[in-house]
Coordinates of C-alpha atoms and ligand atoms in Angstrom, one line a residue:
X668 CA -12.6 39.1 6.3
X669 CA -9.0 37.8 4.9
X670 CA -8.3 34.4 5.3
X671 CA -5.3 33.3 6.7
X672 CA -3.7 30.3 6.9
X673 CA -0.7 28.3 8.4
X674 CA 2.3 28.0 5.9
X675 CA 4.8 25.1 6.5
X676 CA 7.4 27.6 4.5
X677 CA 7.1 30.5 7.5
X678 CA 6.0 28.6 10.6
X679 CA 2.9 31.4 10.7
X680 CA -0.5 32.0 9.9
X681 CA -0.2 34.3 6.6
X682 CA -3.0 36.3 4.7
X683 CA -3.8 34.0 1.8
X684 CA -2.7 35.8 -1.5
X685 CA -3.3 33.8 -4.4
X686 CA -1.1 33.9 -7.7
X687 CA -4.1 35.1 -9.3
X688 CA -7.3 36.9 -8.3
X689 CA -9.7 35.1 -7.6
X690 CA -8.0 31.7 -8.7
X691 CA -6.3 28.9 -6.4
X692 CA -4.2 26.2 -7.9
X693 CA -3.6 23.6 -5.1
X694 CA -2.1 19.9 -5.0
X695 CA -2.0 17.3 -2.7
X696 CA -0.2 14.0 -2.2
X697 CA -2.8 11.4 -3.0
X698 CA -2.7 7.7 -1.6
X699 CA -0.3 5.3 -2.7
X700 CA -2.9 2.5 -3.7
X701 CA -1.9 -1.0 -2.7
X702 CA -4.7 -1.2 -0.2
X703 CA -8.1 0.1 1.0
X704 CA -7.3 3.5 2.7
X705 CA -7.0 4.2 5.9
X706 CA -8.7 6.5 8.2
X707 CA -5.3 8.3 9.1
X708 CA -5.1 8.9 5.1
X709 CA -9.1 9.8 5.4
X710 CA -7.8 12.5 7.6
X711 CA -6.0 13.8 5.0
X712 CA -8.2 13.1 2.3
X713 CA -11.3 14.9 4.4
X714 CA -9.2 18.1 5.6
X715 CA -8.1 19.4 2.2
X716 CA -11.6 18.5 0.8
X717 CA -12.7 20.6 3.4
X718 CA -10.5 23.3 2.6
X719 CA -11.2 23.5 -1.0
X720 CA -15.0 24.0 -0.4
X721 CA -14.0 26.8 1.9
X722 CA -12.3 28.5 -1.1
X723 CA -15.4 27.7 -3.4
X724 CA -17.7 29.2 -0.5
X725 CA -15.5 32.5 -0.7
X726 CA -15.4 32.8 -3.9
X727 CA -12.3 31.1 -5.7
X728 CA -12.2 29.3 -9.0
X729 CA -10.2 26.2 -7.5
X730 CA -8.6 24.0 -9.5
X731 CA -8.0 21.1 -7.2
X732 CA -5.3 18.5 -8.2
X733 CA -4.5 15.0 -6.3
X734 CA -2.1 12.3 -7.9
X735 CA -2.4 8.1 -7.2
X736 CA 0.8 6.8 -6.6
X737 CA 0.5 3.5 -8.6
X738 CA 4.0 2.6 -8.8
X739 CA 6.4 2.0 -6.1
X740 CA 8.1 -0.7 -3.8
X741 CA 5.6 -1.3 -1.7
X742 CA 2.6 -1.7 -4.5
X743 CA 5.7 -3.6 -6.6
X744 CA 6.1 -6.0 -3.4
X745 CA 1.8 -6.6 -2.8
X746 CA 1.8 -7.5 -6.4
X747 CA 4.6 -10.4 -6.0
X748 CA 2.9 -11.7 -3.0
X749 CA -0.2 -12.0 -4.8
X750 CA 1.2 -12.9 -7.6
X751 CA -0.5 -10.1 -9.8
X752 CA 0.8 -7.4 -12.6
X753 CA 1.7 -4.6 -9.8
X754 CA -0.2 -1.9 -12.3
X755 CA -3.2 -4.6 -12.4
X756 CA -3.1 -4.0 -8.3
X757 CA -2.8 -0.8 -8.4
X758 CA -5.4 0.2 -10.7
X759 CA -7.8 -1.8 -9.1
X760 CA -7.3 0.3 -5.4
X761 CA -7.5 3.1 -7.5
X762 CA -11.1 2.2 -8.5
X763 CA -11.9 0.8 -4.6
X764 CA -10.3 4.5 -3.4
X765 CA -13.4 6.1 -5.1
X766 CA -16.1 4.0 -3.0
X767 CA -14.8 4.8 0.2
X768 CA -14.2 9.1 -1.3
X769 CA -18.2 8.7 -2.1
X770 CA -19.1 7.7 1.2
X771 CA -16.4 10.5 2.7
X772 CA -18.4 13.1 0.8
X773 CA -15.2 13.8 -0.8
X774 CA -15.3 15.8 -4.1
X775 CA -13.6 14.0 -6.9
X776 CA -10.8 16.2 -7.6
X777 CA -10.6 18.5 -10.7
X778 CA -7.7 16.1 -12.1
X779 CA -6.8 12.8 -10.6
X780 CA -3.1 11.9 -12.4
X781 CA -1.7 9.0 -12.1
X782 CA 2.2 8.6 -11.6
X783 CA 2.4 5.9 -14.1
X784 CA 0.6 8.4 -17.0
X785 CA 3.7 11.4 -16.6
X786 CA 6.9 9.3 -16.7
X787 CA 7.8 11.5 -19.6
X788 CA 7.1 14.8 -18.2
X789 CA 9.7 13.3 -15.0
X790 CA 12.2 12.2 -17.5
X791 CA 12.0 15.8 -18.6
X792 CA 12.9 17.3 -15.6
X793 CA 15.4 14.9 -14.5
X794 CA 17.3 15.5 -17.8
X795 CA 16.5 19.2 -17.0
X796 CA 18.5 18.6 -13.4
X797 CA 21.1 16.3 -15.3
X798 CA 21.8 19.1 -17.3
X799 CA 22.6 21.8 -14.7
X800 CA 24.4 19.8 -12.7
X801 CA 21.9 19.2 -10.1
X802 CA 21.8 15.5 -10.9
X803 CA 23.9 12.7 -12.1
X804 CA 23.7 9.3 -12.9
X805 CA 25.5 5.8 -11.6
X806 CA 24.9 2.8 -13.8
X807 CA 21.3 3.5 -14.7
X808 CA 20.2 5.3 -11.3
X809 CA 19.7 9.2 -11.4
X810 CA 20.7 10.9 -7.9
X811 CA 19.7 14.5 -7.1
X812 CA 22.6 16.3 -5.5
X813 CA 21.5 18.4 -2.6
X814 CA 24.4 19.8 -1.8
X815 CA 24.5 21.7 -5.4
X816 CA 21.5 23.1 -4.1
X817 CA 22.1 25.9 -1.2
X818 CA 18.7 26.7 -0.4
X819 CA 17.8 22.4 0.1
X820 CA 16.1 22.0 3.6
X821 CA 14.4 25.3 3.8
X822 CA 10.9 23.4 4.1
X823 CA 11.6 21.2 6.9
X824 CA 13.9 23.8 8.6
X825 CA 17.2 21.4 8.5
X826 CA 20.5 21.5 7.7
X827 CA 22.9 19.5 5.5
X828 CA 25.5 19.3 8.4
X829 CA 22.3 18.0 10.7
X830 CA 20.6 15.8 8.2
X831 CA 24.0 14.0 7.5
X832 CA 25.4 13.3 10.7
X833 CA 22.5 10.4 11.1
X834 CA 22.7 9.3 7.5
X835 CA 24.4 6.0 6.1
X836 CA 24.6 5.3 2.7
X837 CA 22.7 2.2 1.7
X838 CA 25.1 -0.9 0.6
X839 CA 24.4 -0.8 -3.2
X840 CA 23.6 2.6 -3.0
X841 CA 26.3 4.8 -5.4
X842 CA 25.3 7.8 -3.9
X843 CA 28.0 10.9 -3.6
X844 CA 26.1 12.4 -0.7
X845 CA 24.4 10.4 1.9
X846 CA 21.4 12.8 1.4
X847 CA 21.1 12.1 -2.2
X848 CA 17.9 11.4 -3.5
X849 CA 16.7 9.0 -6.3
X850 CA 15.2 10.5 -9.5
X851 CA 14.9 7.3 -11.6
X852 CA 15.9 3.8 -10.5
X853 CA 17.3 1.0 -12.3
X854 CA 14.9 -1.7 -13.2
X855 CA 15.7 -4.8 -11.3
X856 CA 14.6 -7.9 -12.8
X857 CA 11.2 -8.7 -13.0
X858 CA 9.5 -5.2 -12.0
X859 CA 8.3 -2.8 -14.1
X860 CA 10.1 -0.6 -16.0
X861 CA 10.2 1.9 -19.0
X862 CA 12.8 3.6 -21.1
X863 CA 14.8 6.5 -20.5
X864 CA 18.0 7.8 -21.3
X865 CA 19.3 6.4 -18.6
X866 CA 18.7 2.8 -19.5
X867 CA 15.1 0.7 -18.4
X868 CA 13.9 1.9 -14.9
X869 CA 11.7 3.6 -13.2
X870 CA 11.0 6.9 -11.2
X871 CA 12.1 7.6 -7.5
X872 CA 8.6 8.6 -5.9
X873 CA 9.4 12.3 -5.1
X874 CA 9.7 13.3 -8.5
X875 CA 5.9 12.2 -9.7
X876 CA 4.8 14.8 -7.7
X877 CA 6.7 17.7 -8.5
X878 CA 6.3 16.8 -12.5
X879 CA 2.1 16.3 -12.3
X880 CA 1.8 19.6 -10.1
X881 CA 3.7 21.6 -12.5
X882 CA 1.7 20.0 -15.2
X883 CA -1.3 20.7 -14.3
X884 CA -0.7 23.8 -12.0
X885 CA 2.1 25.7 -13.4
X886 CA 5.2 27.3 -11.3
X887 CA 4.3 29.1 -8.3
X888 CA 0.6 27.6 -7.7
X889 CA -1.0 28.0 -4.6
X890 CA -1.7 25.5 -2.0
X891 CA 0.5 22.7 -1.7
X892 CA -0.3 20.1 0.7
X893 CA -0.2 16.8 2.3
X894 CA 0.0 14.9 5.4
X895 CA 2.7 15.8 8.0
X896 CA 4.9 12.7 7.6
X897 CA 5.3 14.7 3.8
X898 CA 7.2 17.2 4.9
X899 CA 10.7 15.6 5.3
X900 CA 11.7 14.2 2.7
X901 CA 9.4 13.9 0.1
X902 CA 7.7 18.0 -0.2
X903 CA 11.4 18.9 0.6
X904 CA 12.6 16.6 -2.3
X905 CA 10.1 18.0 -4.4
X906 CA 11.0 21.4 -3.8
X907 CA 14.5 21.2 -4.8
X908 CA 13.5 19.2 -7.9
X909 CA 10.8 22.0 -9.1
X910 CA 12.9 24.7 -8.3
X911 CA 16.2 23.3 -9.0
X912 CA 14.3 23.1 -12.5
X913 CA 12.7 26.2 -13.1
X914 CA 15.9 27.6 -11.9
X915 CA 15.2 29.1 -8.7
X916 CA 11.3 30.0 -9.5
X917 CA 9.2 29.6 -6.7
X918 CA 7.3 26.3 -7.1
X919 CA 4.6 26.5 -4.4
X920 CA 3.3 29.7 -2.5
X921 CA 1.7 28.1 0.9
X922 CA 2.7 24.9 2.2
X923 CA -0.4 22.7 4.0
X924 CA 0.2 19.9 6.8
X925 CA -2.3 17.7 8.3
X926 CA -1.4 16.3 11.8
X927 CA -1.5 13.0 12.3
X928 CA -4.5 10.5 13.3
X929 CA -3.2 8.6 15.9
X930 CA -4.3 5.2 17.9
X931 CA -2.6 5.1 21.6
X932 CA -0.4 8.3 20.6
X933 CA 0.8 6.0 18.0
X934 CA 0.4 7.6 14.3
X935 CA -1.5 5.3 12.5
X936 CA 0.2 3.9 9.5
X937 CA 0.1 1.1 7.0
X938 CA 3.6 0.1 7.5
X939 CA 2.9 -0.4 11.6
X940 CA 0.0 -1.8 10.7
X941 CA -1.8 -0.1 13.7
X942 CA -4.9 0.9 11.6
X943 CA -8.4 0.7 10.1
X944 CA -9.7 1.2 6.7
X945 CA -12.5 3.2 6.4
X946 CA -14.0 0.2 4.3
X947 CA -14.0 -1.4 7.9
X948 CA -15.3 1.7 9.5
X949 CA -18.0 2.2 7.1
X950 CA -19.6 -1.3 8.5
X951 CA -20.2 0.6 11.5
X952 CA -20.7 4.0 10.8
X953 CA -21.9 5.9 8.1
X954 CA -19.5 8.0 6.2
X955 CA -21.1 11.3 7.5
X956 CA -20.3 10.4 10.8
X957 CA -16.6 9.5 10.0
X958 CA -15.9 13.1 8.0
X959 CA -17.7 14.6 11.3
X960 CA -15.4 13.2 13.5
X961 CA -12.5 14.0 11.6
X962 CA -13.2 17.7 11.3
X963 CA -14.4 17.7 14.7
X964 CA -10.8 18.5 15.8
X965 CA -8.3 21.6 14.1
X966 CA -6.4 19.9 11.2
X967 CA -3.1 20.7 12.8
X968 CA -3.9 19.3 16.2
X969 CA -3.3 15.3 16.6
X970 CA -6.5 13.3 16.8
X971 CA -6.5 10.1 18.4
X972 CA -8.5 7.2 17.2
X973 CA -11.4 5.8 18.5
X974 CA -15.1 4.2 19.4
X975 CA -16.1 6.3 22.0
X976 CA -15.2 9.7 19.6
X977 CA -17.0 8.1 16.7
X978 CA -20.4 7.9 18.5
X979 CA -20.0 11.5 20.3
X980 CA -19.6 13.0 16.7
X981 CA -23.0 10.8 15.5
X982 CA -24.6 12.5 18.2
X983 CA -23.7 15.6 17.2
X984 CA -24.5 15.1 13.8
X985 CA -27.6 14.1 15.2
X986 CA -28.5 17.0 16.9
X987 CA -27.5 18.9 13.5
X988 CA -30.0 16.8 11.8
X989 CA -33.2 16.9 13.8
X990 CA -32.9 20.5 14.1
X991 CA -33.7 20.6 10.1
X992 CA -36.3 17.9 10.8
X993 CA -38.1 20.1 13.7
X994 CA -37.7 23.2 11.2
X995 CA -38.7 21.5 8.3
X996 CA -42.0 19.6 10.1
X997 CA -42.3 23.2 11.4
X998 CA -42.1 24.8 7.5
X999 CA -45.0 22.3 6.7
X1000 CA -47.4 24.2 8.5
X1001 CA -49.6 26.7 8.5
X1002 CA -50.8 28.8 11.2
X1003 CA -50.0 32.1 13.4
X1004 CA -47.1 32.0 15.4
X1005 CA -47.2 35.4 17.3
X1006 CA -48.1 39.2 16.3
X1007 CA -45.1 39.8 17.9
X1008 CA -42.1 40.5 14.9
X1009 CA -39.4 40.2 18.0
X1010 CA -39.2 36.3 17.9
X1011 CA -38.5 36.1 13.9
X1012 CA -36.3 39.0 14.4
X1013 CA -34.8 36.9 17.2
X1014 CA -33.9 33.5 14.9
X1015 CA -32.8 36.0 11.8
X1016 CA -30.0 37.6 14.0
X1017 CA -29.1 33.6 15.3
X1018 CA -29.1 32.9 11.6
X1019 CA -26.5 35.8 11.2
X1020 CA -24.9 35.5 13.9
X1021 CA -24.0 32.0 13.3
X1022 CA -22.6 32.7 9.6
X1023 CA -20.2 35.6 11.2
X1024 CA -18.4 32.8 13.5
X1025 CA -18.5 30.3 11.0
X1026 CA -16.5 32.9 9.0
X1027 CA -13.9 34.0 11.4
X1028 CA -13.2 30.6 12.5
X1029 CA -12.8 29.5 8.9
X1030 CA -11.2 32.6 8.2
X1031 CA -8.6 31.3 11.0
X1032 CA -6.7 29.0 9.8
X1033 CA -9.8 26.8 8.3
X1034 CA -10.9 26.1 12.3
X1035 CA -13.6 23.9 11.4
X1036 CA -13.9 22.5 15.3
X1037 CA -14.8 25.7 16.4
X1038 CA -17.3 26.8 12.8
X1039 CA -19.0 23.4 14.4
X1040 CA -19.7 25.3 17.4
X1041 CA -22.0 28.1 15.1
X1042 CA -23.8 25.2 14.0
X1043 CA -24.7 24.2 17.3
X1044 CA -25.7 27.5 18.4
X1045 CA -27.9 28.1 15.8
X1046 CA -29.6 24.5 15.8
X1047 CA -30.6 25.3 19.2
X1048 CA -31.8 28.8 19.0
X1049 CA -34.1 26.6 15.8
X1050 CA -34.9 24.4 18.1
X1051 CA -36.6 26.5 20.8
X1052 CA -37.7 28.9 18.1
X1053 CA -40.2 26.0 16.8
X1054 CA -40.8 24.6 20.0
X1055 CA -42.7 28.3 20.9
X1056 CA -43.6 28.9 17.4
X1057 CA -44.6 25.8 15.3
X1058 CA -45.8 27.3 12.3
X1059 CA -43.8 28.3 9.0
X1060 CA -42.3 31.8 8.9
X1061 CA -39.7 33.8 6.6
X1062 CA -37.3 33.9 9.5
X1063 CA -37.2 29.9 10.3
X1064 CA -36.8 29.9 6.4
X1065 CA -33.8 31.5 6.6
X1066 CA -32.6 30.2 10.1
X1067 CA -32.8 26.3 8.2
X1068 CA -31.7 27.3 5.5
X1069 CA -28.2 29.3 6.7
X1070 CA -27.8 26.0 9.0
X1071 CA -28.2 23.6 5.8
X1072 CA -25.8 25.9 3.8
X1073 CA -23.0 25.7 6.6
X1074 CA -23.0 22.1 7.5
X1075 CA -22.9 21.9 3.3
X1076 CA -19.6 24.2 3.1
X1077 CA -18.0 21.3 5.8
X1078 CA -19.1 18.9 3.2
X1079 CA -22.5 17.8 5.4
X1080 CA -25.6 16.8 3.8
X1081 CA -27.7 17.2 6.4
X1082 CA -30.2 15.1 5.2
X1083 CA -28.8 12.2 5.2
X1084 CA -29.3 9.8 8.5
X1085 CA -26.3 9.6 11.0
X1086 CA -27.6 6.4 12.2
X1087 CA -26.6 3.1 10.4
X1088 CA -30.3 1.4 10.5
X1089 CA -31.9 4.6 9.3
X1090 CA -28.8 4.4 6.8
X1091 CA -30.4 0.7 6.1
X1092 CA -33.8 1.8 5.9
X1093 CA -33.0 4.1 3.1
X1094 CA -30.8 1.6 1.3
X1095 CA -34.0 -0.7 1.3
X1096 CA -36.4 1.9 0.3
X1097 CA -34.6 2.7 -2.6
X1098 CA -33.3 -1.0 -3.7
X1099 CA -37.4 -1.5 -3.6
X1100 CA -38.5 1.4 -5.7
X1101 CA -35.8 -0.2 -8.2
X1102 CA -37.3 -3.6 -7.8
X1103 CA -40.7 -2.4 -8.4
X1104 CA -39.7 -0.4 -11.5
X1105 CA -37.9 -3.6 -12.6
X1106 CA -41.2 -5.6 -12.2
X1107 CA -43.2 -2.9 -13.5
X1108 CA -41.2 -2.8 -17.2
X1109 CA -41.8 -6.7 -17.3
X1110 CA -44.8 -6.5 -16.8
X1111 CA -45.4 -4.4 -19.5
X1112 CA -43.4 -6.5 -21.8
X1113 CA -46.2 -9.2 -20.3
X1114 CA -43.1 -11.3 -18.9
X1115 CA -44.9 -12.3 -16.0
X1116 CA -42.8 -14.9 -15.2
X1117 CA -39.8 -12.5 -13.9
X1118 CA -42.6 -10.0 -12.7
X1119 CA -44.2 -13.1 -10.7
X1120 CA -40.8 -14.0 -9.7
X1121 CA -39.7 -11.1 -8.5
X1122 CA -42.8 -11.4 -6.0
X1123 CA -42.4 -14.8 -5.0
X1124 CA -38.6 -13.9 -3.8
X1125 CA -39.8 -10.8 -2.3
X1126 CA -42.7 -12.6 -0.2
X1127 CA -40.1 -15.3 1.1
X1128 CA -37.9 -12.3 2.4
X1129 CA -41.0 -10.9 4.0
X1130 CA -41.8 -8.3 1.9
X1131 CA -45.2 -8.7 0.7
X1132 CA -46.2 -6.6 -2.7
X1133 CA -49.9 -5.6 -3.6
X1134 CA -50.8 -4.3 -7.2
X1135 CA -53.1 -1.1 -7.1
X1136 CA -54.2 1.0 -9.6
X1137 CA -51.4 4.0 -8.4
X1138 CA -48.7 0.9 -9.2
X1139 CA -47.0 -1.9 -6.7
X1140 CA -47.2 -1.1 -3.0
X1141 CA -44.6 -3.2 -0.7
X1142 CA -44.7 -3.8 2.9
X1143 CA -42.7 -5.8 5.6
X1144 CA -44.6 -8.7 7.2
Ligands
AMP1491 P1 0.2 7.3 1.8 O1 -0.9 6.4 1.2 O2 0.9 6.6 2.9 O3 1.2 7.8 0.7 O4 -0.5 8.5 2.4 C1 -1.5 9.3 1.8 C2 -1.7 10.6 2.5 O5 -2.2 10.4 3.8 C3 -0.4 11.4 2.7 O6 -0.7 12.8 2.4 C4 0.0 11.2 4.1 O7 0.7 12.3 4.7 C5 -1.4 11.1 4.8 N1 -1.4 10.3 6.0 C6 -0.8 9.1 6.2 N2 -1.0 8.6 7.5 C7 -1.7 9.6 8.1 C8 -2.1 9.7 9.5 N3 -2.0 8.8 10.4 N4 -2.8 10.9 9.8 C9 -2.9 11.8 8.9 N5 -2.5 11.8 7.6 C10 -1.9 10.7 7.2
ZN1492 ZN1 3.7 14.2 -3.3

């Protein structure tokens, strides 16, 4: 079936037609890293993850692009209260953002740029701008002039006449147009800054984003997307920069927004200071849980924030996961189940079934809330099918493993325990078998001080080792 998808650009669903068969180029506004991220920015992060393995299920070579914004006013003002190089900061959240896109199940993105790695390819377009008179500079700023541009508010749907009747200009601000945009800012004492032909500055933080994109993606690229708040100003501003560029080209082809996460109808936001990171979250719930919950809702619907949601979508991921328990104990034996074909028959045309809604609700507008409700179906038709047949069969083979592939295309590992002490359990099991391997390569190397050591330590935490001739065994006291 044709996927379709909700463009921004046309306020409708559209049949997805990429630029190139079988190819999709897509982009989206990454975090701005001056802190741990949130989990309104997880939504983000977790929807177009999900969306890009949806294209990989169907087919698609994706290249998959997502920028760090590692320089602006608000990492530039973290770094002065800490008293720390503001690129020092920022690098460092870029490193912490990975941790917490492990734990999401997030796939690292094909490229990762960073804003502070491109300010060439930005001067380049701004002097591009500059020179069609789409741009002009005051005293080592660069303003974009949107009213040079006819087709500027075609994103968010507004006018000039609208968008100016609210707007002031800013006192120090030499703008000519109230709606005038920065391109490059002049440095002010004691922030960063590098050269241009403007004088020492740095970028505005629209135009990162339309120079990486078109680095990386070329005009006209596929998927552009990005939280809601993103749509006015900044994926309007970086519309008329790309195309005010390539001089009139079409820059992207579909336009993606995320609704918001919200806490008390409230969207949650670092600057209100209304929300949680998922560091935090994570102490309480595994990551697995988290993405469930977040894709538990249609990315364009609002989600609101909190406890009680969390543990219904661990229970559900719960239910996911003993099903491929009960198949698997179920795989691991042998016996006959019935000379009656009609019961296999009956869990092969669940299995089917279950992949043809999956489809059509991801072929909808990527309606992973309602591709959850496949899952469940055919978890329980596994279910019953092992409770009156508990021995291994071709059909349950295929029933588990159409279930395992699913939950995998929604980014799901199945295997992996929704519970945090199972979670713990895990952890220790492996930390252990490192531990013993650790003792076991002294002890080879006759150190027997660190191999004695290491069970002395063990045996005051409780965990008592014994040596056999298969290698170390541990238990708990
Ligand atoms: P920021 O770090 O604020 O630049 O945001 C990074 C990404 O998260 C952007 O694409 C935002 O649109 C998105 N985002 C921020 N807050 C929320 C929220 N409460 N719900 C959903 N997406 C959000
Ligand atoms: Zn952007």
């Amino acid at each position: 079936m044709a996927l379709r998808l909700f463009n921004t650009m046309s306020h409708q669903k559209e049949e997805f037609k990429p630029r190139e068969e079988g190819k999709v180029g897509m982009y989206t506004c990454g975090p701005t890293v001056y802190n741990y991220f949130h989990v309104g920015n997880g939504r983000m992060l977790v929807v177009f993850d999900m969306i890009r393995r949806y294209l990989l299920y169907k087919g698609y070579d994706v290249t998959f692009v997502q920028n760090f914004t590692d320089i602006d006013d608000k990492i530039i003002k973290r770094g002065q209260e800490e008293g720390r190089d503001p690129l020092e900061l920022a690098q460092d959240y870029i490193g912490e953002y990975f941790k917490d896109a492990a734990a999401l199940n997030l796939m690292p993105a094909s490229i990762h740029p960073k804003a502070t790695d491109h300010i060439p390819e930005m001067i380049e377009i701004i002097k591009g701008l500059e020179e069609q008179g789409l741009a002009y500079a005051v005293d080592g700023d660069v303003y974009f002039a949107v009213d040079k541009l006819p087709a500027y508010g075609k994103l968010s749907g507004r006018t000039l006449e609208d968008m100016q009747a609210g707007a002031r200009v800013e006192v120090g601000e030499r703008k000519q147009n109230p709606m005038d945009f920065a391109l490059w800012k002049n440095a002010k004492p004691g922030e960063p800054f590098w050269e241009s032909p403007w004088g020492k500055g740095r970028p505005g933080w629209h135009i990162e984003c339309s120079a990486m994109s078109l680095k990386y993606l070329g005009s006209g690229f596929d998927i552009h997307g990005g939280g809601g708040d993103l749509v006015f100003p900044h994926h309007e501003n970086e519309i008329a920069q790309a195309e005010g560029y390539l001089h009139g080209e079409t820059f992207a082809r579909y336009w993606m927004h995320n609704a918001f996460l919200t806490i008390n109808q409230q969207k949650m936001s670092k600057s209100l200071g209304n929300f949680f990171t998922v560091r935090e979250i994570l102490e309480h719930f595994p990551g697995e849980v988290i993405r469930f919950y977040l894709l538990g809702t249609h990315y364009r619907s609002p989600l609101d924030f909190d406890d009680e949601n969390l543990r219904m979508a661990q229970k559900g991921l719960e239910r996911l996961q003993t099903s491929i328990r009960l198949a698997d104990e179920a795989l691991g034996r042998q016996g006959q189940n019935s000379a009656d074909a009609a019961p296999e028959q009956k869990l092969r045309a669940a299995a089917e079934e279950a992949r043809r809604e999956f489809e059509e609700a991801m072929d909808d507008d990527f309606n992973s809330a309602l591709a959850y409700a496949s899952l469940f179906e055919l978890g329980k038709a596994i279910n019953a099918h092992v409770q009156a047949y508990p021995y291994s069969s071709e059909g349950l083979l295929k029933a588990r493993a159409t279930l395992w592939e699913l939950a995998d295309v929604l980014g799901f590992d199945l295997a992996k325990p929704a519970n945090q002490a199972e979670a713990g359990n895990q952890k220790l099991d492996q930390v252990m078998e490192l531990l013993l391997e650790v003792r076991a390569i002294a002890r080879k190397k006759k150190d027997w001080e660190m191999s004695d050591l290491i069970r002395d330590r063990l045996k005051d935490l409780g965990i008592v080792l014994e040596d056999t001739p298969q290698g170390a065994r541990w238990t708990l006291r």
